Coordinates of C-alpha atoms and ligand atoms in Angstrom, one line a residue:
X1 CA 102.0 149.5 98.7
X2 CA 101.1 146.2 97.1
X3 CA 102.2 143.1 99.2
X4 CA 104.4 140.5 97.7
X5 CA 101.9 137.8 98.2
X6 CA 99.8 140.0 95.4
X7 CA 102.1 138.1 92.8
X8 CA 100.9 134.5 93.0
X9 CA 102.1 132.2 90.1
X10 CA 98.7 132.6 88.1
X11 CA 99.4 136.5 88.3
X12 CA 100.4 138.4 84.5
X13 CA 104.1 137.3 83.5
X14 CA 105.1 141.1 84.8
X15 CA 103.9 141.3 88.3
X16 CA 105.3 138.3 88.4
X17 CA 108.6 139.5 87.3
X18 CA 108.0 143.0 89.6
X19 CA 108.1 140.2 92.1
X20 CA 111.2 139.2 92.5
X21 CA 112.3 142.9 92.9
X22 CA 109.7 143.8 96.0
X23 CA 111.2 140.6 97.0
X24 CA 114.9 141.8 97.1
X25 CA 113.6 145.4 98.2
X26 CA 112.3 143.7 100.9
X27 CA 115.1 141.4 102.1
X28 CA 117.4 144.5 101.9
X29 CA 119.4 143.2 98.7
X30 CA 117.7 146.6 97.4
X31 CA 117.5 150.0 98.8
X32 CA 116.3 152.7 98.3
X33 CA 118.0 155.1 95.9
X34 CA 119.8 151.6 94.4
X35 CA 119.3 151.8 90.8
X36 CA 117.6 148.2 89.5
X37 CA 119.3 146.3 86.2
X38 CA 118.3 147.7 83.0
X39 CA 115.8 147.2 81.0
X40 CA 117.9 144.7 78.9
X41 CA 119.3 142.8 81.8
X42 CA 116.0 142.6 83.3
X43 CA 114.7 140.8 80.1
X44 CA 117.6 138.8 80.0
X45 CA 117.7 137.2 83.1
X46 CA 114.0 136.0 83.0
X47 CA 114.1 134.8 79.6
X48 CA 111.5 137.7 78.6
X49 CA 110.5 140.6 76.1
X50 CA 111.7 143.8 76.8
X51 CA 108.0 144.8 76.3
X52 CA 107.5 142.7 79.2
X53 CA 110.3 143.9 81.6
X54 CA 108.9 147.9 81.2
X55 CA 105.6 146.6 82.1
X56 CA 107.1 144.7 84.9
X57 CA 109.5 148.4 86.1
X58 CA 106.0 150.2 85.4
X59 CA 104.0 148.3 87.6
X60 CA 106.4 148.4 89.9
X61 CA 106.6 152.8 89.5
X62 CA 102.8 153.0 89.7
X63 CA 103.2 151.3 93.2
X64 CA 105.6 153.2 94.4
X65 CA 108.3 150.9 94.9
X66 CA 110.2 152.7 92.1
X67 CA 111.3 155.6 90.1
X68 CA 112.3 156.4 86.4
X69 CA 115.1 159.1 86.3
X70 CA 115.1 160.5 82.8
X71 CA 118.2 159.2 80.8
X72 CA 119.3 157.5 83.8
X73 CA 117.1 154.0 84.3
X74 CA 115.2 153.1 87.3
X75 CA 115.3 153.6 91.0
X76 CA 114.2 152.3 94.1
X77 CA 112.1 155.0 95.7
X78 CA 112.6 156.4 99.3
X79 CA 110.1 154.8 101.2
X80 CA 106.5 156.5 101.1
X81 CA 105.2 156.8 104.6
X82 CA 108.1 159.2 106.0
X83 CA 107.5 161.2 102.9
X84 CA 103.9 162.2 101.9
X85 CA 101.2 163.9 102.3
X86 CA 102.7 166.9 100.7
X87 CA 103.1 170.3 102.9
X88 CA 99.7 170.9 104.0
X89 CA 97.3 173.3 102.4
X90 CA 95.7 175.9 104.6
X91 CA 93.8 178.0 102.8
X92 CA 93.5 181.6 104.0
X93 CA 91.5 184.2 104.0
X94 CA 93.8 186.4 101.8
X95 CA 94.2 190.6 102.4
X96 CA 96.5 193.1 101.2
X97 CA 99.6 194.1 102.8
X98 CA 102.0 196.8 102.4
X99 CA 105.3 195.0 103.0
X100 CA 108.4 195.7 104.7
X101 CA 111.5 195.0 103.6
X102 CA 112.7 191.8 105.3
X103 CA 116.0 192.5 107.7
X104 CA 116.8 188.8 107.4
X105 CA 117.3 188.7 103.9
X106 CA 120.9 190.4 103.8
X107 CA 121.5 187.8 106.8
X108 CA 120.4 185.5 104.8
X109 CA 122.3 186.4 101.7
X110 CA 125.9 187.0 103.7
X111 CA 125.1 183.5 105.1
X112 CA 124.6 181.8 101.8
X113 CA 127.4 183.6 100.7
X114 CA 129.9 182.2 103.4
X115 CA 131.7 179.0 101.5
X116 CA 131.9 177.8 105.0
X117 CA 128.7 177.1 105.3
X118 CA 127.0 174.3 103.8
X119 CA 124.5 176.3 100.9
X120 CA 121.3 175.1 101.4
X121 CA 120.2 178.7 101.7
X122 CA 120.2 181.2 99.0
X123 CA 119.3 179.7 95.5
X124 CA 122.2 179.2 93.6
X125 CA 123.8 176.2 91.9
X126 CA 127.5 175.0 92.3
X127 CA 129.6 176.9 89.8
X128 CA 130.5 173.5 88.0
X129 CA 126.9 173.0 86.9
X130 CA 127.1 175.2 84.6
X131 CA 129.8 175.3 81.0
X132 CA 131.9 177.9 82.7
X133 CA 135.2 176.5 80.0
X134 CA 133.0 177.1 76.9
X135 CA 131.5 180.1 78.1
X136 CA 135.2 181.4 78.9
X137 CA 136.8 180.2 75.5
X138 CA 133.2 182.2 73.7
X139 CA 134.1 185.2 75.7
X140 CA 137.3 185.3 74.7
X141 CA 137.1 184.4 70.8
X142 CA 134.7 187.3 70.7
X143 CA 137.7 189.9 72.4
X144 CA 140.1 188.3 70.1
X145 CA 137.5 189.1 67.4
X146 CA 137.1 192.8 68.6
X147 CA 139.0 194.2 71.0
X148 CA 137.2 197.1 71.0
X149 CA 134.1 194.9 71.7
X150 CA 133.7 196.6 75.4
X151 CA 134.0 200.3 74.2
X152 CA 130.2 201.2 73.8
X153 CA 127.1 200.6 75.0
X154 CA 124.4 198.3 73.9
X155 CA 121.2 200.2 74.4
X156 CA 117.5 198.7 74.8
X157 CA 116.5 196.2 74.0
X158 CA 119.6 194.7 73.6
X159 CA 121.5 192.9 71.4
X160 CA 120.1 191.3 68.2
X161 CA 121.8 188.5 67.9
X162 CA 120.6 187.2 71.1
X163 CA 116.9 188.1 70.9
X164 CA 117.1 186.5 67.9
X165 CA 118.3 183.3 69.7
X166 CA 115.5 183.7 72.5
X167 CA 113.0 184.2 69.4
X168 CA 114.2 180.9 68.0
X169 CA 113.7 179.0 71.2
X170 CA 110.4 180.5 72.0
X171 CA 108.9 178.1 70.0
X172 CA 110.0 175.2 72.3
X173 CA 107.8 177.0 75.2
X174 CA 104.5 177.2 72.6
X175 CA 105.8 181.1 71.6
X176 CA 106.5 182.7 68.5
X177 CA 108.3 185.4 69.3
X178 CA 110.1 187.9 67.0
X179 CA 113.2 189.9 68.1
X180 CA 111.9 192.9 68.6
X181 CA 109.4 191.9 71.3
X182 CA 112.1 191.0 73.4
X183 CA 114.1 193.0 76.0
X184 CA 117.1 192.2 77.0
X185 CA 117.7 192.8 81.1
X186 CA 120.3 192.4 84.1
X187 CA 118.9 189.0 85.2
X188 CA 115.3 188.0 86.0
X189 CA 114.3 190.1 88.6
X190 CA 115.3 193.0 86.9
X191 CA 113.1 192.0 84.1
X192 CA 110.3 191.1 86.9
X193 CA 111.0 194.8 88.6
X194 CA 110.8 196.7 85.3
X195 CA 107.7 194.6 84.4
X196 CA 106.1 195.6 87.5
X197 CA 106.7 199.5 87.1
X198 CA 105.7 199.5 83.3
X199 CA 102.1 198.2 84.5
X200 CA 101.3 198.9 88.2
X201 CA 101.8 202.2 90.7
X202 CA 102.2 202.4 94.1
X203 CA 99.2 201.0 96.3
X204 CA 98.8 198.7 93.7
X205 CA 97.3 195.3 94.4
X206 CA 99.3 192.2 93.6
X207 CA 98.3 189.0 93.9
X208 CA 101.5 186.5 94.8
X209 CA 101.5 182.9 95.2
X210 CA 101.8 181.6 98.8
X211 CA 104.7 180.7 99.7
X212 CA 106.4 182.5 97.0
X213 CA 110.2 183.4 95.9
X214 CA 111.1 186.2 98.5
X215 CA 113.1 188.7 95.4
X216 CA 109.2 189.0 94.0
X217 CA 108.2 190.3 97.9
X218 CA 110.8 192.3 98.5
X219 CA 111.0 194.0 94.5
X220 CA 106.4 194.8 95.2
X221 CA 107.8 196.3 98.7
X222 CA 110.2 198.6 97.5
X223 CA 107.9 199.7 94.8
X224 CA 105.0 200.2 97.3
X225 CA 102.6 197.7 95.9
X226 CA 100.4 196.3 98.3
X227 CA 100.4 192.2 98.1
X228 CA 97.9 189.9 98.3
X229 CA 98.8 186.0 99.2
X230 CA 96.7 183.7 97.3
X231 CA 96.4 180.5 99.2
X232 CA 98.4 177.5 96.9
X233 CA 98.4 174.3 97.1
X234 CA 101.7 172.8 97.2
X235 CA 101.4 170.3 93.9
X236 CA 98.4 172.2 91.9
X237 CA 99.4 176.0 92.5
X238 CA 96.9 179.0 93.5
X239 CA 93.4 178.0 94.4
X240 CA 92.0 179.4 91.2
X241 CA 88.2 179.7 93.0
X242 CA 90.1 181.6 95.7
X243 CA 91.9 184.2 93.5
X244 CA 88.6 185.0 91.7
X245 CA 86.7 186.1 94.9
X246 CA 90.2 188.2 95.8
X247 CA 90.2 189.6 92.6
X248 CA 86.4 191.2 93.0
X249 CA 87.2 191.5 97.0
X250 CA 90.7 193.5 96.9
X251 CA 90.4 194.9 93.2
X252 CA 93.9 193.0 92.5
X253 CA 95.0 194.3 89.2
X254 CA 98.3 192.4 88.8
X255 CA 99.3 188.9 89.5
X256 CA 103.2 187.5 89.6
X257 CA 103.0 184.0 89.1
X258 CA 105.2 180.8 88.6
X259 CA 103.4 178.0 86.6
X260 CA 106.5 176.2 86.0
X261 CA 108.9 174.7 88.8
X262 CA 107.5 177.2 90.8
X263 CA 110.0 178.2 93.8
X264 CA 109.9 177.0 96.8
X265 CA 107.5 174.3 95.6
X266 CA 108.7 172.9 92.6
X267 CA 105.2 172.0 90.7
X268 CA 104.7 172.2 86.9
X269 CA 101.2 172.9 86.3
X270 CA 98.9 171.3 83.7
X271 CA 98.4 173.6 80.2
X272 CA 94.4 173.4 81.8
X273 CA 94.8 174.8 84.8
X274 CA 97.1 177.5 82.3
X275 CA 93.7 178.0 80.3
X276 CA 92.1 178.3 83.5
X277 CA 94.4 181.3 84.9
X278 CA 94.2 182.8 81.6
X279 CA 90.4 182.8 81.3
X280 CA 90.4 184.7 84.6
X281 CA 92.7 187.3 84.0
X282 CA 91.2 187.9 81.0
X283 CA 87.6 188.0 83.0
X284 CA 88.9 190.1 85.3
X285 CA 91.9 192.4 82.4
X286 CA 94.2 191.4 85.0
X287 CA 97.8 191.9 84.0
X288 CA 100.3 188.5 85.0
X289 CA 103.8 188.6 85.2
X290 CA 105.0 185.3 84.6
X291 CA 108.7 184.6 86.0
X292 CA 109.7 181.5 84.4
X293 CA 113.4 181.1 85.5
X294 CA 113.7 177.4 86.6
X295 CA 111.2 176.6 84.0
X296 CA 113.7 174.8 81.3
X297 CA 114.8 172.3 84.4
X298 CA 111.6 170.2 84.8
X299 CA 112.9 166.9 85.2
X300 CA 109.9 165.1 83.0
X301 CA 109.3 165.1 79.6
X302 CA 108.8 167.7 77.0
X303 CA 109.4 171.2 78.4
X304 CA 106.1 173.0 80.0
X305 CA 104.6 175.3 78.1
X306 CA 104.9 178.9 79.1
X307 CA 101.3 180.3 80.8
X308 CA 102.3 183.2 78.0
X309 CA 101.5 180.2 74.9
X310 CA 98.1 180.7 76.2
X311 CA 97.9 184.5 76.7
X312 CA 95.3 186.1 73.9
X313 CA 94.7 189.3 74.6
X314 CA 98.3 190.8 75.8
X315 CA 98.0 190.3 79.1
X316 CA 101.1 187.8 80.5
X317 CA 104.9 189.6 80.7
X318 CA 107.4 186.9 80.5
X319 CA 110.2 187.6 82.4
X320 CA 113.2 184.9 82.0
X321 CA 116.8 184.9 82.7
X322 CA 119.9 182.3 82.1
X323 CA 120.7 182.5 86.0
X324 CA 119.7 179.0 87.0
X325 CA 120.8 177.0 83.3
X326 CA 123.7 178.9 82.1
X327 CA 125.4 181.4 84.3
X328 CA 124.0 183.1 87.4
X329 CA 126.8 185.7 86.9
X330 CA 126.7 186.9 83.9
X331 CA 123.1 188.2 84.3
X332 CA 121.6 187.6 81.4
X333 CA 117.5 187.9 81.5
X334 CA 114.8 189.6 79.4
X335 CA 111.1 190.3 79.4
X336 CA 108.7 190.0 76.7
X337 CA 105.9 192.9 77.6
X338 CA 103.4 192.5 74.7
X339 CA 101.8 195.9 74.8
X340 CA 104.0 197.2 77.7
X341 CA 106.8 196.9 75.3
X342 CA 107.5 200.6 74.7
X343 CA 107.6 201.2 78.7
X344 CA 109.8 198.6 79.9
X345 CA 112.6 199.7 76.9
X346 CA 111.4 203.1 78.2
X347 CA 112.0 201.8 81.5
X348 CA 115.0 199.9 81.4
X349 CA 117.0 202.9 79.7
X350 CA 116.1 204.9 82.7
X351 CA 117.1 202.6 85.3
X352 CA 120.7 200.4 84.0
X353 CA 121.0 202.4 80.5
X354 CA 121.9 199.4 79.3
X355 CA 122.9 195.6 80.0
X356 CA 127.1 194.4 79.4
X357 CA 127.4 194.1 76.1
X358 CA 130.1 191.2 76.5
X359 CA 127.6 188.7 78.7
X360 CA 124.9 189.2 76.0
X361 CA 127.1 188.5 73.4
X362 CA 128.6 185.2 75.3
X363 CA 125.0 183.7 75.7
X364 CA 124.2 184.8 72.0
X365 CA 126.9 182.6 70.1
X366 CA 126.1 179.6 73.4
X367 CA 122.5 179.1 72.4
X368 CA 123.6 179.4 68.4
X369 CA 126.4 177.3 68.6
X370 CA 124.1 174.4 69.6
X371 CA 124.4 171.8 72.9
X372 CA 122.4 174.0 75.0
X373 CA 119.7 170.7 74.9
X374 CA 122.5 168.6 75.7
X375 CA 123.5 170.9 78.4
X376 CA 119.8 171.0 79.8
X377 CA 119.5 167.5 79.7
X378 CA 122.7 166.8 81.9
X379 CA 121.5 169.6 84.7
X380 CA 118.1 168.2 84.8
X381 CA 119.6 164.9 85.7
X382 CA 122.2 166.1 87.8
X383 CA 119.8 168.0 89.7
X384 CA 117.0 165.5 89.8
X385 CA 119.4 162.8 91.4
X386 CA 121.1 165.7 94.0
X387 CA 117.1 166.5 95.1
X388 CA 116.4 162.4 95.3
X389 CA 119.4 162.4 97.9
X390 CA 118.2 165.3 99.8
X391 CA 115.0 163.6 100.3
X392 CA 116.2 160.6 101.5
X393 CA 118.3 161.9 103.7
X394 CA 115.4 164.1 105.1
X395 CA 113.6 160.7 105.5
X396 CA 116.3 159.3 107.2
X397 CA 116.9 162.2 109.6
X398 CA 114.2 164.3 110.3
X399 CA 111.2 163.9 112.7
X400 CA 108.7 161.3 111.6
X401 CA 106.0 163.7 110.6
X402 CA 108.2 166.0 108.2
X403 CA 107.0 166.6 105.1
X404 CA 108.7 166.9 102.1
X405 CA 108.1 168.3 98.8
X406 CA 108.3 166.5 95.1
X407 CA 109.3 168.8 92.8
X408 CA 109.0 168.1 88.7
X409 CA 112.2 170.3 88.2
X410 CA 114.1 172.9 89.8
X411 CA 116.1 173.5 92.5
X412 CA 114.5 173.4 95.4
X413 CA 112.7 171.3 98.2
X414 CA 109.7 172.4 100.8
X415 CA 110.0 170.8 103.7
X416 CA 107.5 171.2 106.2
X417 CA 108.5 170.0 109.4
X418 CA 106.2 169.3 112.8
X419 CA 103.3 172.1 114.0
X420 CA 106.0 172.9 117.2
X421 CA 108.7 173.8 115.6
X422 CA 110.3 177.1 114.8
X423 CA 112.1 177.2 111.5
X424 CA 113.8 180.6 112.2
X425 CA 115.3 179.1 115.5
X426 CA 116.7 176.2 113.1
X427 CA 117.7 178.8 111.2
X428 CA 120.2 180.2 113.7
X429 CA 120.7 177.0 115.4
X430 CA 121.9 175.4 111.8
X431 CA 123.8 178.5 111.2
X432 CA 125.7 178.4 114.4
X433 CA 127.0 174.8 112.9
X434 CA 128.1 176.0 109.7
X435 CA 124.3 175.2 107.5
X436 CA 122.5 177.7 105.9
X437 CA 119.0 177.3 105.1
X438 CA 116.2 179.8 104.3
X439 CA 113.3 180.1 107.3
X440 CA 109.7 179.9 105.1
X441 CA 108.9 182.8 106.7
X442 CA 110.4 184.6 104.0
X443 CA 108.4 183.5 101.3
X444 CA 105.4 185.6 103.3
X445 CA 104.3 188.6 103.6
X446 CA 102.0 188.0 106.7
X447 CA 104.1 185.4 108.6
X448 CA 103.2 182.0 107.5
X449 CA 105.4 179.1 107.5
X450 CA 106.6 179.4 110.8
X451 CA 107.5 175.7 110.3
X452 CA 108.7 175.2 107.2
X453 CA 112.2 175.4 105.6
X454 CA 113.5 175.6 101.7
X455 CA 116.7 173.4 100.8
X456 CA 118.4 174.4 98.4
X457 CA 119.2 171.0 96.0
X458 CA 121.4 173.1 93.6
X459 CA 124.6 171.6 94.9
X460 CA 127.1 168.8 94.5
X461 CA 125.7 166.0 96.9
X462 CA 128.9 164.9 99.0
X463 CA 129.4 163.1 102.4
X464 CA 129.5 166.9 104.1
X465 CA 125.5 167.4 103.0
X466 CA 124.8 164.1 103.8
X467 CA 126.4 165.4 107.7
X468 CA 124.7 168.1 107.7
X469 CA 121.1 167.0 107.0
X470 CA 122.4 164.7 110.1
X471 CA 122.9 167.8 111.7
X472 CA 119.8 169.0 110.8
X473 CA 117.2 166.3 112.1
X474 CA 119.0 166.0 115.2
X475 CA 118.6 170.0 115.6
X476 CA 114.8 169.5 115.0
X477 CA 114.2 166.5 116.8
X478 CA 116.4 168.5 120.1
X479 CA 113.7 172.4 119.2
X480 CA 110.3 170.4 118.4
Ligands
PLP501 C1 111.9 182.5 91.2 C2 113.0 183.4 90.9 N1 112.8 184.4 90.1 C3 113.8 185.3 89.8 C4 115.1 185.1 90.3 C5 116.2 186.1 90.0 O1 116.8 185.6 88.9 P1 118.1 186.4 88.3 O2 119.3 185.9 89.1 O3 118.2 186.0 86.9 O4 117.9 187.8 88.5 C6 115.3 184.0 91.2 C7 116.7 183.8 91.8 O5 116.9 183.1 92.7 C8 114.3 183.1 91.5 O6 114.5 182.1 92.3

């Protein structure tokens, strides 16, 4: 970080003004996670421009000392050093592997499940993130409306009216879709499931990010695909050079990827290194399924563009779901297949007949009765500020050489904690205290992250999380 004595008096009128706030960070009037006067105060009190007092708070970002929070104003940032580098990148030499199904998952699931455990396990949000009263007073106009609105069934693809709402939005995410491309599912990963049997068989080679979202592992294993882990880097995604020489080495035909608030890690990649991962698969007529279910929560401006914008030649499935924005019970997600269309309706009528009528409906007259943005807007922020406490917590708890993710949206944090350590003895150690977390182990297929954790940043931050990140550290620094 700059020093303080970097602002003598012949310095720019901003750094000059970014001094007096280093100043207070350093004395202690300031600290971290304190939000700094507004823009307007700021201006006020030194008699300047407000022109003048964003230069001043931007300096002051580039450098670390603070950070903007969209809609929210700026904030002193956790200090650096207990923070970065990010999770380390250990690139692999990557081979395919039949999977089994992972016994610690339902463990895992019952334990997230408990509400008297603190949740940083499974990857849910709290229940009042989400607009449960309009969702309720929608559901139950539309019974008032139609009482009979629950006596059929509402085949594939689903209903109109909300494929025509998805169709509208796709624009925002560089899509044009119409109605009829879309299929309506029972959440994401059955969209990612039916996506994978409409284009792969067993023995199949799939390439997965590494670490990736353990539903994707466990849906290739119980279809018998065989998985390859392309080694990713924990802020730029899968080594692109890498997947290329797995591609010609394991003859990987599909890929299931996240490009946007990709879980556990949280990055957004660049629409580049989109064009880049689409030029390859279209080298190579490799199929992606793209699962873009966190993807309307990146906490930075305009939302990402889906890697399907950039998809030519039919290649990319999008599979999507209102779990994580809207509703996580009322399993409402849908894939758009491209040419694999025709399969996956095929598909879907074969496996669930059909998705609840009732749920699709609810989402349907949400999304066209507008403040969905507004909605968005208020979980990004939400969420944003529950991950910043997280963090600093970590940094204030854990072992000096933890590492800690920074995710552009989402839920969820990486934390990689020292080489000695075993994160599925925290595991059972944190559980035996009443803290679930999820061991990184199962986000591989051959083992890896023996000594990383995800935390889940989906809930409420209260004095009991803050406690039991305490908890936490001291269980680390008492197994390293
Ligand atoms: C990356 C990812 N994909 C898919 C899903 C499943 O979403 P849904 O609940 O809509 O089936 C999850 C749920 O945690 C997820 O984290």
């Amino acid at each position: 970080m700059t020093s303080i004595g970097e602002a003598r008096s012949e310095a720019p009128l901003y750094v000059q003004i970014a001094a007096t706030v280093t100043q207070q960070v350093a004395n202690g009037a300031l600290r971290s996670g304190d939000r700094v006067p507004s823009l307007r105060r700021l201006s006020r009190q030194h008699g300047v421009s407000m022109s003048t007092a964003l230069q001043a708070y931007l300096w002051l970002e580039s450098r670390g000392y603070l950070e903007a929070r969209p809609q929210s104003g700026f904030y002193v940032r956790t200090p650096f050093s207990r923070l970065i580098p990010e999770p380390q990148f250990v690139p692999r030499h990557a081979r395919p592997t039949a999977l089994g199904t992972d016994a610690i998952l339902s463990d895992i699931i019952t334990s997230a499940e408990d509400p008297a455990n603190i949740p940083f396990g499974a990857g849910s949000g709290s229940p009042e993130l989400f607009p449960n009263r309009r969702l309720s007073l929608i559901s139950r106009r539309i019974l008032r409306r139609d009482p009979e609105h629950n006596g059929h069934y509402v085949f594939p693809p689903g209903a109109e009216t909300l494929r025509r709402q998805i169709a509208r939005r796709s624009a925002e995410i560089g899509c044009h879709w119409s109605p009829a491309e879309i299929t309506i599912t029972c959440g994401a990963l059955e969209a990612i499931n039916l996506a994978i049997r409409a284009v792969a068989r067993p023995g199949t080679v799939v390439a997965v990010e590494s670490p990736t979202y353990f539903g994707i592992l466990g849906t290739a294993a119980s279809l018998g695909m065989k998985v390859v882990e392309i080694p990713t880097h924990p802020q730029q995604g899968m080594d692109l050079a890498a997947f290329d020489r797995a591609i010609r080495r394991h003859h990987i035909k599909v890929c299931i990827t996240m490009t946007n608030c990709q879980n556990p890690l949280g990055y957004v990649l660049a629409d580049g290194y989109k064009q880049a991962l689409m030029q390859l698969a279209e080298r190579h007529n490799l199929v992606v399924i793209e699962d873009e279910v966190y993807a309307d929560l990146a906490f930075q401006g305009p939302r990402p563009r889906a890697l399907k914008s950039f998809d030519r030649k039919g290649l990319v499935l999008l599979c999507s779901s209102v779990s994580k924005t809207l509703s996580p019970g009322l399993r409402i997600g849908w894939v758009v297949a491209g040419p694999f269309h025709a399969q996956v309706e095929r598909l879907k009528l074969l496996t669930t007949v059909a998705t609840a009528g009732l749920p699709q409906a609810v989402v349907a007259e949400f999304l066209e009765s507008g403040g969905y943005e507004r909605h968005l807007k208020r979980l990004r922020t939400k969420l944003a500020g529950q991950m910043d406490a997280v963090r600093q917590a970590i940094a204030k708890y854990f072992p000096a050489e933890t590492r800690v993710s920074r995710p552009a949206g989402g839920y969820m944090l990486w934390v990689q904690l020292p080489d000695s350590m075993n994160a599925l003895e925290l595991y059972r150690a944190a559980l035996s205290r009443h803290i679930s977390i999820l061991p990184g182990t199962v986000f591989s297929a051959t083992g890896r992250f023996k000594n990383c954790i995800r935390i889940n940043c989906g809930h409420t931050w209260s004095d009991a999380h803050d406690r039991a990140l305490l908890t936490l550290g001291r269980l680390c620094e008492s197994l390293v």
